[in-house]
């Protein structure tokens, strides 16, 4: 199935779904994830052809969790861009 999402659209995925996202420049996607149902999921990078397992919070090290955490500085940069684009 291929979907072409329009501005303002939303959708939900079942945890068993395999999906890919291709976005136009200046596209913003907000992902809200509920509690993890699986212990891990496979991530694939089309540009590099590399893949890796992404583990849930219960199985990742504290250093991995810290590495993934968005800093306050980066959050400010992102929200500034969203404001500039008139998204909120």
GROMACS .gro file of C-alpha atoms in nm:
model
   88
    1UNK     CA    1   0.000   0.000   0.000
    2UNK     CA    2   0.128   0.348  -0.084
    3UNK     CA    3  -0.023   0.660   0.070
    4UNK     CA    4   0.031   1.021  -0.024
    5UNK     CA    5  -0.040   1.223   0.289
    6UNK     CA    6  -0.163   1.579   0.256
    7UNK     CA    7  -0.088   1.870   0.493
    8UNK     CA    8  -0.277   1.827   0.818
    9UNK     CA    9  -0.340   1.455   0.772
   10UNK     CA   10  -0.274   1.191   1.034
   11UNK     CA   11  -0.264   0.814   1.058
   12UNK     CA   12  -0.185   0.534   1.300
   13UNK     CA   13   0.014   0.217   1.250
   14UNK     CA   14  -0.024  -0.120   1.416
   15UNK     CA   15   0.299  -0.240   1.577
   16UNK     CA   16   0.321  -0.529   1.330
   17UNK     CA   17   0.328  -0.298   1.026
   18UNK     CA   18   0.642  -0.248   0.820
   19UNK     CA   19   0.657   0.106   0.685
   20UNK     CA   20   0.877   0.363   0.518
   21UNK     CA   21   0.849   0.739   0.496
   22UNK     CA   22   0.968   0.952   0.205
   23UNK     CA   23   0.925   1.324   0.261
   24UNK     CA   24   0.947   1.634   0.048
   25UNK     CA   25   1.190   1.908   0.159
   26UNK     CA   26   1.056   2.119   0.447
   27UNK     CA   27   0.813   1.846   0.545
   28UNK     CA   28   0.752   1.799   0.916
   29UNK     CA   29   0.633   1.474   1.068
   30UNK     CA   30   0.538   1.446   1.432
   31UNK     CA   31   0.565   1.092   1.564
   32UNK     CA   32   0.390   1.017   1.890
   33UNK     CA   33   0.471   0.673   2.016
   34UNK     CA   34   0.285   0.489   2.287
   35UNK     CA   35   0.435   0.230   2.517
   36UNK     CA   36   0.657  -0.016   2.334
   37UNK     CA   37   0.485  -0.342   2.245
   38UNK     CA   38   0.794  -0.505   2.099
   39UNK     CA   39   1.136  -0.541   2.256
   40UNK     CA   40   1.304  -0.436   1.932
   41UNK     CA   41   1.241  -0.336   1.569
   42UNK     CA   42   1.453  -0.330   1.256
   43UNK     CA   43   1.557   0.004   1.106
   44UNK     CA   44   1.687   0.027   0.750
   45UNK     CA   45   1.860   0.325   0.586
   46UNK     CA   46   1.790   0.335   0.213
   47UNK     CA   47   2.079   0.571   0.138
   48UNK     CA   48   2.349   0.362   0.305
   49UNK     CA   49   2.180   0.020   0.274
   50UNK     CA   50   2.263  -0.036   0.641
   51UNK     CA   51   2.022  -0.183   0.894
   52UNK     CA   52   2.022  -0.219   1.271
   53UNK     CA   53   1.801  -0.328   1.556
   54UNK     CA   54   1.646  -0.052   1.762
   55UNK     CA   55   1.578  -0.168   2.119
   56UNK     CA   56   1.310  -0.046   2.356
   57UNK     CA   57   1.387   0.163   2.662
   58UNK     CA   58   1.378  -0.143   2.888
   59UNK     CA   59   1.669  -0.300   2.703
   60UNK     CA   60   1.892  -0.006   2.614
   61UNK     CA   61   2.187   0.118   2.814
   62UNK     CA   62   2.176   0.450   2.993
   63UNK     CA   63   2.445   0.580   2.755
   64UNK     CA   64   2.232   0.486   2.451
   65UNK     CA   65   1.930   0.658   2.608
   66UNK     CA   66   2.135   0.971   2.678
   67UNK     CA   67   2.271   0.974   2.321
   68UNK     CA   68   1.916   0.970   2.178
   69UNK     CA   69   1.778   1.238   2.409
   70UNK     CA   70   1.712   1.572   2.239
   71UNK     CA   71   1.895   1.858   2.404
   72UNK     CA   72   1.719   2.176   2.509
   73UNK     CA   73   1.928   2.364   2.252
   74UNK     CA   74   1.820   2.135   1.968
   75UNK     CA   75   1.455   2.155   2.079
   76UNK     CA   76   1.478   2.535   2.066
   77UNK     CA   77   1.626   2.518   1.714
   78UNK     CA   78   1.348   2.289   1.591
   79UNK     CA   79   1.064   2.488   1.747
   80UNK     CA   80   1.210   2.810   1.604
   81UNK     CA   81   1.202   2.655   1.256
   82UNK     CA   82   0.844   2.537   1.305
   83UNK     CA   83   0.744   2.889   1.408
   84UNK     CA   84   0.922   3.035   1.105
   85UNK     CA   85   0.732   2.796   0.879
   86UNK     CA   86   0.403   2.902   1.041
   87UNK     CA   87   0.325   2.556   1.173
   88UNK     CA   88   0.253   2.672   1.527
   0.00000   0.00000   0.00000
